[in-house]
Amino acid sequence: MEQLEYLAGEFDFGAAIQILLVALLFNAVLSLIRGTQADQLLRGLLVVAVGLFVIGRVLQLELINWILDQGLLVATFALIVVFQPELRRLLERVGRTGTLVAHPFGLVTPEQTQQMIGAVVGSAEELSARLWGALIVVQRQGGLDEFASTGTRLEASLSRNLLVTVFHPGSELHDGAILVNGTEVVAAHVMLPLSDELGPQDHVGTRHRAGLGITEATDAVAVIISEETGGISMAMDGRLERHLTPDQLRRRLETAFRVQTRGAGLQGLPAWISRSR
């Protein structure tokens, strides 16, 4: 009871703010790793840490207790190395929030965004019908210049015909990805990092792994067309959604780029302001 009274006496508004900030930080980290390999790895680390703590305290093993007491710095560096992709994704989201505050209406107009979505959805539908494999990566807040340098610069106006032509099986540029920024096709035949989250049991090829990989490393959106089944998939924020219809793809792109439909809300406003549903 004395300890509870002491804790109650020490608890004040400042302590409540600190607890809230720590809770928000943990929630942000956990939301990033949920459903990934890091999720299982973190569970394993927690089991090992709890097991060592119980064994060290119950059996009074001095070496294990010393490791637990003195190993905080080492554990911190180890966690940074292990969870580097997730931490990078978290910092990029923080950076994108700063960009959103500086440019609340974005760098691309709502009309250009609608034009881009129409071209991507139209080409995806046609490529799916023809069973032509494709990988279209659309830039959001984060830049993609480091990936564009691995391909062939086009810097051409975006259109449905251009996307379909590039992914023609006889085209020299059909392998790799196309990078789109607004209404411009920046580059084609682009090489992307492959995701480790998909295994043989997922029955997907290199295009899907590359599409998911770019969304793990950046905030871009990837649209993938399977050359085997013609299935349409979309990857965003390290998540892959498969077997989409053109209408479903359009709705998801409109959500990703915060495009308001049916006259609801103001176009271009941040999602937390403009989204009412």
XYZ file of N, CA, C and O in Angstrom, residues 111-251:
564
model
N -6.825 17.649 -60.427
C -7.117 17.280 -61.817
C -6.032 16.358 -62.371
O -6.321 15.381 -63.073
N -4.764 16.669 -62.066
C -3.672 15.816 -62.527
C -3.738 14.440 -61.868
O -3.449 13.423 -62.508
N -4.123 14.425 -60.591
C -4.245 13.145 -59.897
C -5.339 12.291 -60.521
O -5.164 11.078 -60.726
N -6.485 12.896 -60.831
C -7.565 12.161 -61.492
C -7.118 11.654 -62.855
O -7.444 10.526 -63.254
N -6.370 12.463 -63.584
C -5.865 12.041 -64.891
C -4.918 10.860 -64.749
O -4.961 9.896 -65.525
N -4.050 10.920 -63.731
C -3.113 9.830 -63.495
C -3.849 8.545 -63.152
O -3.555 7.471 -63.686
N -4.833 8.632 -62.247
C -5.574 7.446 -61.848
C -6.317 6.845 -63.036
O -6.341 5.620 -63.229
N -6.908 7.702 -63.867
C -7.611 7.195 -65.047
C -6.685 6.454 -65.993
O -7.043 5.391 -66.523
N -5.476 6.991 -66.211
C -4.519 6.337 -67.113
C -4.037 5.010 -66.538
O -3.924 4.008 -67.262
N -3.754 4.990 -65.227
C -3.254 3.765 -64.606
C -4.328 2.685 -64.594
O -4.065 1.525 -64.956
N -5.542 3.035 -64.216
C -6.623 2.049 -64.161
C -6.971 1.560 -65.560
O -7.161 0.351 -65.788
N -7.048 2.475 -66.533
C -7.367 2.068 -67.902
C -6.323 1.144 -68.488
O -6.647 0.135 -69.133
N -5.052 1.463 -68.274
C -3.991 0.596 -68.797
C -3.967 -0.734 -68.062
O -3.726 -1.781 -68.671
N -4.227 -0.725 -66.746
C -4.250 -1.981 -65.996
C -5.347 -2.902 -66.518
O -5.154 -4.120 -66.654
N -6.504 -2.344 -66.832
C -7.604 -3.150 -67.358
C -7.242 -3.757 -68.713
O -7.509 -4.942 -68.971
N -6.619 -2.944 -69.568
C -6.254 -3.461 -70.895
C -5.120 -4.471 -70.818
O -5.151 -5.517 -71.488
N -4.117 -4.201 -69.993
C -3.006 -5.133 -69.831
C -3.480 -6.451 -69.236
O -3.009 -7.526 -69.628
N -4.428 -6.377 -68.300
C -4.982 -7.586 -67.704
C -5.706 -8.426 -68.745
O -5.572 -9.657 -68.778
N -6.477 -7.768 -69.612
C -7.215 -8.492 -70.647
C -6.266 -9.159 -71.645
O -6.563 -10.228 -72.179
N -5.117 -8.538 -71.897
C -4.158 -9.081 -72.869
C -3.153 -10.047 -72.241
O -2.312 -10.608 -72.937
N -3.211 -10.190 -70.907
C -2.256 -11.040 -70.183
C -0.821 -10.566 -70.399
O 0.098 -11.372 -70.595
N -0.623 -9.250 -70.348
C 0.710 -8.665 -70.431
C 1.130 -8.253 -69.018
O 0.457 -7.461 -68.364
N 2.241 -8.792 -68.565
C 2.725 -8.448 -67.241
C 3.157 -6.992 -67.172
O 3.712 -6.444 -68.123
N 2.924 -6.361 -66.017
C 3.273 -4.945 -65.870
C 3.496 -4.614 -64.405
O 2.954 -5.270 -63.505
N 4.311 -3.588 -64.192
C 4.561 -3.069 -62.852
C 4.643 -1.546 -62.952
O 5.584 -0.998 -63.530
N 3.639 -0.876 -62.414
C 3.546 0.580 -62.466
C 3.689 1.122 -61.053
O 2.902 0.777 -60.169
N 4.689 1.949 -60.839
C 4.956 2.534 -59.525
C 4.631 4.022 -59.583
O 5.185 4.747 -60.412
N 3.740 4.458 -58.701
C 3.295 5.850 -58.688
C 3.856 6.538 -57.449
O 3.648 6.076 -56.327
N 4.551 7.628 -57.673
C 5.172 8.373 -56.575
C 4.127 9.140 -55.770
O 3.166 9.676 -56.319
N 4.355 9.183 -54.462
C 3.525 10.038 -53.597
C 4.408 11.158 -53.035
O 4.932 11.965 -53.784
N 4.611 11.215 -51.720
C 5.420 12.293 -51.153
C 6.914 12.036 -51.313
O 7.680 12.950 -51.575
N 7.343 10.800 -51.098
C 8.765 10.472 -51.159
C 9.284 10.401 -52.584
O 8.591 9.971 -53.502
N 10.523 10.839 -52.791
C 11.137 10.815 -54.115
C 11.587 9.423 -54.524
O 11.849 8.560 -53.677
N 11.691 9.215 -55.834
C 12.099 7.913 -56.374
C 13.277 8.045 -57.331
O 13.537 7.153 -58.147
N 14.021 9.151 -57.248
C 15.105 9.403 -58.194
C 16.184 8.329 -58.139
O 16.769 7.968 -59.159
N 16.459 7.804 -56.940
C 17.507 6.794 -56.824
C 17.142 5.518 -57.579
O 18.028 4.801 -58.056
N 15.853 5.241 -57.717
C 15.417 4.064 -58.472
C 15.309 4.384 -59.964
O 15.585 3.532 -60.804
N 14.915 5.608 -60.286
C 14.804 5.994 -61.695
C 16.138 5.898 -62.398
O 16.205 5.605 -63.603
N 17.220 6.110 -61.668
C 18.549 6.068 -62.280
C 18.952 4.668 -62.734
O 19.891 4.512 -63.513
N 18.236 3.632 -62.253
C 18.554 2.262 -62.671
C 17.896 1.885 -63.989
O 18.183 0.818 -64.532
N 16.990 2.730 -64.496
C 16.263 2.410 -65.723
C 16.566 3.382 -66.844
O 17.609 4.039 -66.865
N 15.629 3.484 -67.763
C 15.752 4.370 -68.920
C 14.852 5.581 -68.713
O 13.640 5.440 -68.553
N 15.442 6.761 -68.717
C 14.674 7.992 -68.536
C 13.765 8.227 -69.737
O 14.201 8.164 -70.889
N 12.485 8.510 -69.461
C 11.534 8.827 -70.519
C 11.060 10.278 -70.417
O 11.035 10.994 -71.403
N 10.644 10.676 -69.203
C 10.131 12.029 -68.967
C 9.092 12.397 -70.033
O 9.151 13.441 -70.671
N 8.132 11.470 -70.188
C 7.083 11.638 -71.194
C 5.740 11.849 -70.513
O 5.555 11.512 -69.342
N 4.809 12.418 -71.258
C 3.466 12.647 -70.724
C 2.761 11.308 -70.515
O 2.784 10.431 -71.390
N 2.128 11.177 -69.370
C 1.441 9.934 -69.025
C 0.188 9.757 -69.859
O -0.599 10.687 -70.034
N 0.008 8.545 -70.391
C -1.214 8.206 -71.105
C -1.405 6.700 -71.044
O -0.447 5.940 -70.836
N -2.633 6.285 -71.247
C -2.946 4.857 -71.246
C -2.193 4.151 -72.374
O -1.621 3.076 -72.170
N -2.155 4.753 -73.556
C -1.478 4.125 -74.688
C 0.012 3.947 -74.439
O 0.604 2.932 -74.833
N 0.634 4.938 -73.790
C 2.064 4.830 -73.514
C 2.346 3.670 -72.575
O 3.271 2.880 -72.798
N 1.556 3.545 -71.513
C 1.776 2.456 -70.561
C 1.596 1.097 -71.222
O 2.393 0.179 -71.004
N 0.553 0.963 -72.031
C 0.311 -0.313 -72.706
C 1.437 -0.616 -73.695
O 1.902 -1.757 -73.805
N 1.914 0.392 -74.407
C 2.977 0.184 -75.393
C 4.273 -0.244 -74.736
O 4.968 -1.150 -75.231
N 4.617 0.378 -73.618
C 5.867 0.035 -72.940
C 5.862 -1.414 -72.477
O 6.885 -2.111 -72.565
N 4.716 -1.908 -72.024
C 4.651 -3.267 -71.500
C 4.292 -4.306 -72.564
O 4.003 -5.467 -72.226
N 4.318 -3.915 -73.826
C 4.173 -4.905 -74.900
C 5.310 -5.913 -74.779
O 6.479 -5.533 -74.603
N 5.021 -7.211 -74.859
C 6.073 -8.224 -74.678
C 7.255 -8.052 -75.625
O 8.368 -8.483 -75.308
N 7.035 -7.424 -76.768
C 8.133 -7.218 -77.702
C 8.943 -5.970 -77.439
O 9.976 -5.744 -78.082
N 8.526 -5.157 -76.486
C 9.244 -3.925 -76.185
C 10.501 -4.206 -75.370
O 10.522 -5.080 -74.506
N 11.552 -3.448 -75.643
C 12.791 -3.612 -74.893
C 12.667 -3.082 -73.467
O 13.532 -3.341 -72.630
N 11.609 -2.345 -73.191
C 11.431 -1.737 -71.872
C 10.401 -2.464 -71.016
O 10.095 -2.015 -69.910
N 9.864 -3.583 -71.514
C 8.734 -4.191 -70.795
C 9.153 -4.847 -69.486
O 8.336 -5.006 -68.583
N 10.432 -5.256 -69.383
C 10.901 -5.801 -68.111
C 11.164 -4.660 -67.134
O 11.580 -3.566 -67.530
N 10.960 -4.918 -65.874
C 11.164 -3.880 -64.871
C 9.908 -3.066 -64.668
O 8.817 -3.426 -65.113
N 10.065 -1.940 -63.996
C 8.921 -1.118 -63.614
C 8.925 0.212 -64.339
O 9.958 0.680 -64.822
N 7.745 0.808 -64.404
C 7.584 2.188 -64.862
C 7.364 3.062 -63.635
O 6.592 2.703 -62.739
N 8.057 4.205 -63.588
C 7.875 5.155 -62.504
C 7.044 6.330 -62.998
O 7.365 6.944 -64.009
N 5.969 6.625 -62.275
C 5.045 7.696 -62.637
C 5.044 8.737 -61.527
O 4.941 8.392 -60.344
N 5.152 9.992 -61.916
C 5.052 11.100 -60.971
C 4.041 12.099 -61.514
O 4.323 12.824 -62.468
N 2.844 12.109 -60.925
C 1.794 12.981 -61.435
C 1.366 12.530 -62.820
O 0.958 11.391 -63.026
N 1.486 13.421 -63.792
C 1.105 13.097 -65.175
C 2.334 12.866 -66.044
O 2.270 13.014 -67.261
N 3.449 12.495 -65.420
C 4.688 12.249 -66.168
C 5.186 10.836 -65.921
O 5.206 10.364 -64.781
N 5.577 10.168 -66.989
C 6.274 8.890 -66.875
C 7.764 9.215 -66.787
O 8.380 9.646 -67.761
N 8.323 9.029 -65.613
C 9.704 9.443 -65.371
C 10.693 8.491 -66.023
O 11.631 8.910 -66.703
N 10.500 7.193 -65.831
C 11.462 6.211 -66.328
C 10.782 4.867 -66.511
O 9.724 4.592 -65.926
N 11.392 4.037 -67.335
C 10.915 2.671 -67.568
C 12.097 1.715 -67.439
O 13.253 2.142 -67.373
N 11.784 0.421 -67.401
C 12.821 -0.613 -67.272
C 13.620 -0.395 -65.975
O 14.833 -0.539 -65.935
N 12.894 -0.045 -64.912
C 13.519 0.295 -63.631
C 13.614 -0.951 -62.754
O 12.667 -1.731 -62.653
N 14.758 -1.128 -62.127
C 14.959 -2.244 -61.213
C 14.590 -1.814 -59.795
O 14.993 -0.730 -59.335
N 13.859 -2.649 -59.088
C 13.377 -2.324 -57.750
C 13.855 -3.369 -56.735
O 14.160 -4.507 -57.101
N 13.915 -2.995 -55.460
C 14.277 -3.978 -54.421
C 13.176 -5.015 -54.251
O 11.990 -4.693 -54.327
N 13.590 -6.257 -54.035
C 12.628 -7.335 -53.865
C 12.289 -7.524 -52.391
O 13.157 -7.458 -51.521
N 11.030 -7.769 -52.121
C 10.580 -7.983 -50.755
C 10.923 -9.390 -50.292
O 10.891 -10.350 -51.076
N 11.230 -9.509 -49.008
C 11.466 -10.821 -48.400
C 10.221 -11.345 -47.695
O 10.241 -12.421 -47.113
N 9.134 -10.565 -47.748
C 7.920 -10.956 -47.033
C 7.129 -12.026 -47.759
O 6.286 -12.680 -47.176
N 7.363 -12.180 -49.062
C 6.626 -13.165 -49.848
C 7.494 -14.388 -50.088
O 8.662 -14.273 -50.465
N 6.913 -15.548 -49.870
C 7.633 -16.794 -50.073
C 6.987 -17.635 -51.157
O 6.007 -17.231 -51.793
N 7.528 -18.840 -51.396
C 6.961 -19.727 -52.419
C 5.502 -20.056 -52.180
O 4.745 -20.283 -53.127
N 5.086 -20.067 -50.915
C 3.700 -20.404 -50.603
C 2.726 -19.337 -51.079
O 1.512 -19.583 -51.165
N 3.220 -18.122 -51.379
C 2.338 -17.046 -51.835
C 2.059 -17.118 -53.332
O 1.180 -16.423 -53.831
N 2.820 -17.945 -54.049
C 2.595 -18.179 -55.478
C 2.605 -16.877 -56.280
O 1.686 -16.596 -57.059
N 3.608 -16.062 -56.061
C 3.758 -14.824 -56.818
C 5.167 -14.784 -57.407
O 6.083 -15.455 -56.928
N 5.308 -13.971 -58.448
C 6.585 -13.874 -59.136
C 7.382 -12.653 -58.715
O 7.082 -11.972 -57.738
N 8.411 -12.380 -59.537
C 9.330 -11.293 -59.229
C 8.629 -9.939 -59.253
O 8.953 -9.049 -58.464
N 7.667 -9.760 -60.178
C 6.972 -8.468 -60.254
C 6.269 -8.139 -58.940
O 6.319 -7.006 -58.458
N 5.582 -9.116 -58.376
C 4.872 -8.862 -57.124
C 5.854 -8.592 -55.987
O 5.614 -7.706 -55.139
N 6.960 -9.302 -55.947
C 7.960 -9.071 -54.907
C 8.593 -7.698 -55.066
O 8.860 -7.009 -54.070
N 8.821 -7.284 -56.309
C 9.387 -5.956 -56.540
C 8.378 -4.861 -56.204
O 8.730 -3.833 -55.617
N 7.113 -5.086 -56.581
C 6.084 -4.112 -56.263
C 5.911 -3.933 -54.772
O 5.749 -2.810 -54.273
N 5.950 -5.036 -54.029
C 5.843 -4.945 -52.575
C 7.110 -4.334 -51.988
O 7.059 -3.544 -51.040
N 8.262 -4.683 -52.570
C 9.534 -4.185 -52.049
C 9.651 -2.674 -52.108
O 10.141 -2.041 -51.164
N 9.196 -2.057 -53.200
C 9.307 -0.600 -53.316
C 8.393 0.098 -52.313
O 8.696 1.186 -51.830
N 7.277 -0.532 -51.953
C 6.381 0.083 -50.970
C 6.868 -0.138 -49.547
O 6.404 0.542 -48.629
N 7.772 -1.099 -49.344
C 8.407 -1.252 -48.038
C 9.497 -0.209 -47.834
O 9.738 0.237 -46.717
N 10.156 0.176 -48.929
C 11.265 1.128 -48.843
C 10.809 2.574 -48.983
O 11.500 3.483 -48.519
N 9.656 2.812 -49.629
C 9.165 4.171 -49.858
C 7.660 4.211 -49.611
O 7.048 3.198 -49.274
N 7.072 5.391 -49.827
C 5.618 5.518 -49.664
C 4.892 5.406 -50.999
O 3.711 5.735 -51.092
N 5.584 4.948 -52.038
C 4.982 4.834 -53.368
C 3.883 3.771 -53.387
O 3.796 2.919 -52.494
N 3.066 3.836 -54.425
C 2.021 2.840 -54.667
C 2.401 2.053 -55.912
O 2.803 2.642 -56.918
N 2.286 0.732 -55.848
C 2.642 -0.124 -56.972
C 1.414 -0.884 -57.464
O 0.685 -1.463 -56.663
N 1.205 -0.866 -58.776
C 0.134 -1.632 -59.424
C 0.797 -2.729 -60.241
O 1.653 -2.442 -61.090
N 0.410 -3.974 -59.983
C 1.049 -5.122 -60.631
C 0.021 -5.896 -61.433
O -1.075 -6.174 -60.934
N 0.393 -6.258 -62.658
C -0.445 -7.097 -63.519
C 0.272 -8.413 -63.745
O 1.427 -8.431 -64.196
N -0.384 -9.508 -63.454
C 0.218 -10.825 -63.647
C 0.116 -11.239 -65.108
O -0.962 -11.149 -65.711
N 1.236 -11.690 -65.670
C 1.220 -12.138 -67.062
C 0.694 -13.567 -67.187
O 0.406 -14.029 -68.290
N 0.532 -14.270 -66.066
C 0.011 -15.633 -66.098
C -1.514 -15.662 -66.008
O -2.179 -16.398 -66.743
N -2.047 -14.866 -65.091
C -3.498 -14.886 -64.875
C -4.192 -13.596 -65.271
O -5.421 -13.560 -65.353
N -3.418 -12.524 -65.485
C -4.025 -11.226 -65.758
C -4.570 -10.553 -64.510
O -5.225 -9.510 -64.596
N -4.301 -11.133 -63.335
C -4.798 -10.570 -62.088
C -4.187 -9.208 -61.791
O -3.010 -8.962 -62.066
N -4.998 -8.327 -61.230
C -4.556 -6.979 -60.872
C -4.302 -6.941 -59.366
O -5.154 -7.330 -58.571
N -3.119 -6.456 -58.989
C -2.760 -6.335 -57.582
C -2.282 -4.914 -57.309
O -1.857 -4.197 -58.220
N -2.356 -4.534 -56.053
C -1.867 -3.220 -55.636
C -1.125 -3.360 -54.323
O -1.593 -4.035 -53.400
N 0.057 -2.733 -54.248
C 0.858 -2.746 -53.024
C 1.002 -1.322 -52.512
O 1.207 -0.383 -53.292
N 0.895 -1.182 -51.190
C 1.038 0.130 -50.565
C 1.394 -0.065 -49.100
O 0.833 -0.936 -48.429
N 2.367 0.708 -48.622
C 2.780 0.646 -47.220
C 3.161 -0.768 -46.796
O 2.847 -1.205 -45.680
N 3.830 -1.493 -47.681
C 4.283 -2.835 -47.341
C 3.189 -3.877 -47.277
O 3.381 -4.950 -46.709
N 2.034 -3.592 -47.870
C 0.918 -4.546 -47.902
C 0.529 -4.804 -49.354
O 0.473 -3.874 -50.163
N 0.248 -6.047 -49.673
C -0.126 -6.435 -51.029
C -1.561 -6.916 -51.046
O -1.948 -7.780 -50.257
N -2.352 -6.352 -51.959
C -3.749 -6.769 -52.129
C -3.912 -7.279 -53.550
O -3.600 -6.574 -54.517
N -4.421 -8.485 -53.687
C -4.479 -9.142 -54.993
C -5.926 -9.321 -55.459
O -6.868 -9.113 -54.709
N -6.042 -9.710 -56.745
C -7.327 -10.050 -57.362
C -8.317 -8.887 -57.279
O -9.463 -9.052 -56.841
N -7.866 -7.716 -57.695
C -8.729 -6.533 -57.692
C -9.412 -6.357 -59.037
O -8.852 -6.697 -60.088
N -10.606 -5.828 -59.014
C -11.263 -5.419 -60.251
C -10.799 -3.996 -60.579
O -10.267 -3.290 -59.709
N -10.977 -3.538 -61.833
C -10.601 -2.157 -62.154
C -11.282 -1.129 -61.262
O -10.656 -0.135 -60.867
N -12.558 -1.335 -60.926
C -13.257 -0.399 -60.049
C -12.652 -0.388 -58.654
O -12.511 0.678 -58.023
N -12.289 -1.556 -58.138
C -11.657 -1.625 -56.820
C -10.296 -0.933 -56.840
O -9.939 -0.223 -55.892
N -9.553 -1.139 -57.921
C -8.258 -0.476 -58.052
C -8.429 1.039 -58.063
O -7.678 1.761 -57.398
N -9.419 1.520 -58.799
C -9.656 2.962 -58.862
C -9.975 3.531 -57.474
O -9.440 4.572 -57.071
N -10.838 2.844 -56.737
C -11.214 3.337 -55.414
C -10.017 3.361 -54.467
O -9.860 4.293 -53.663
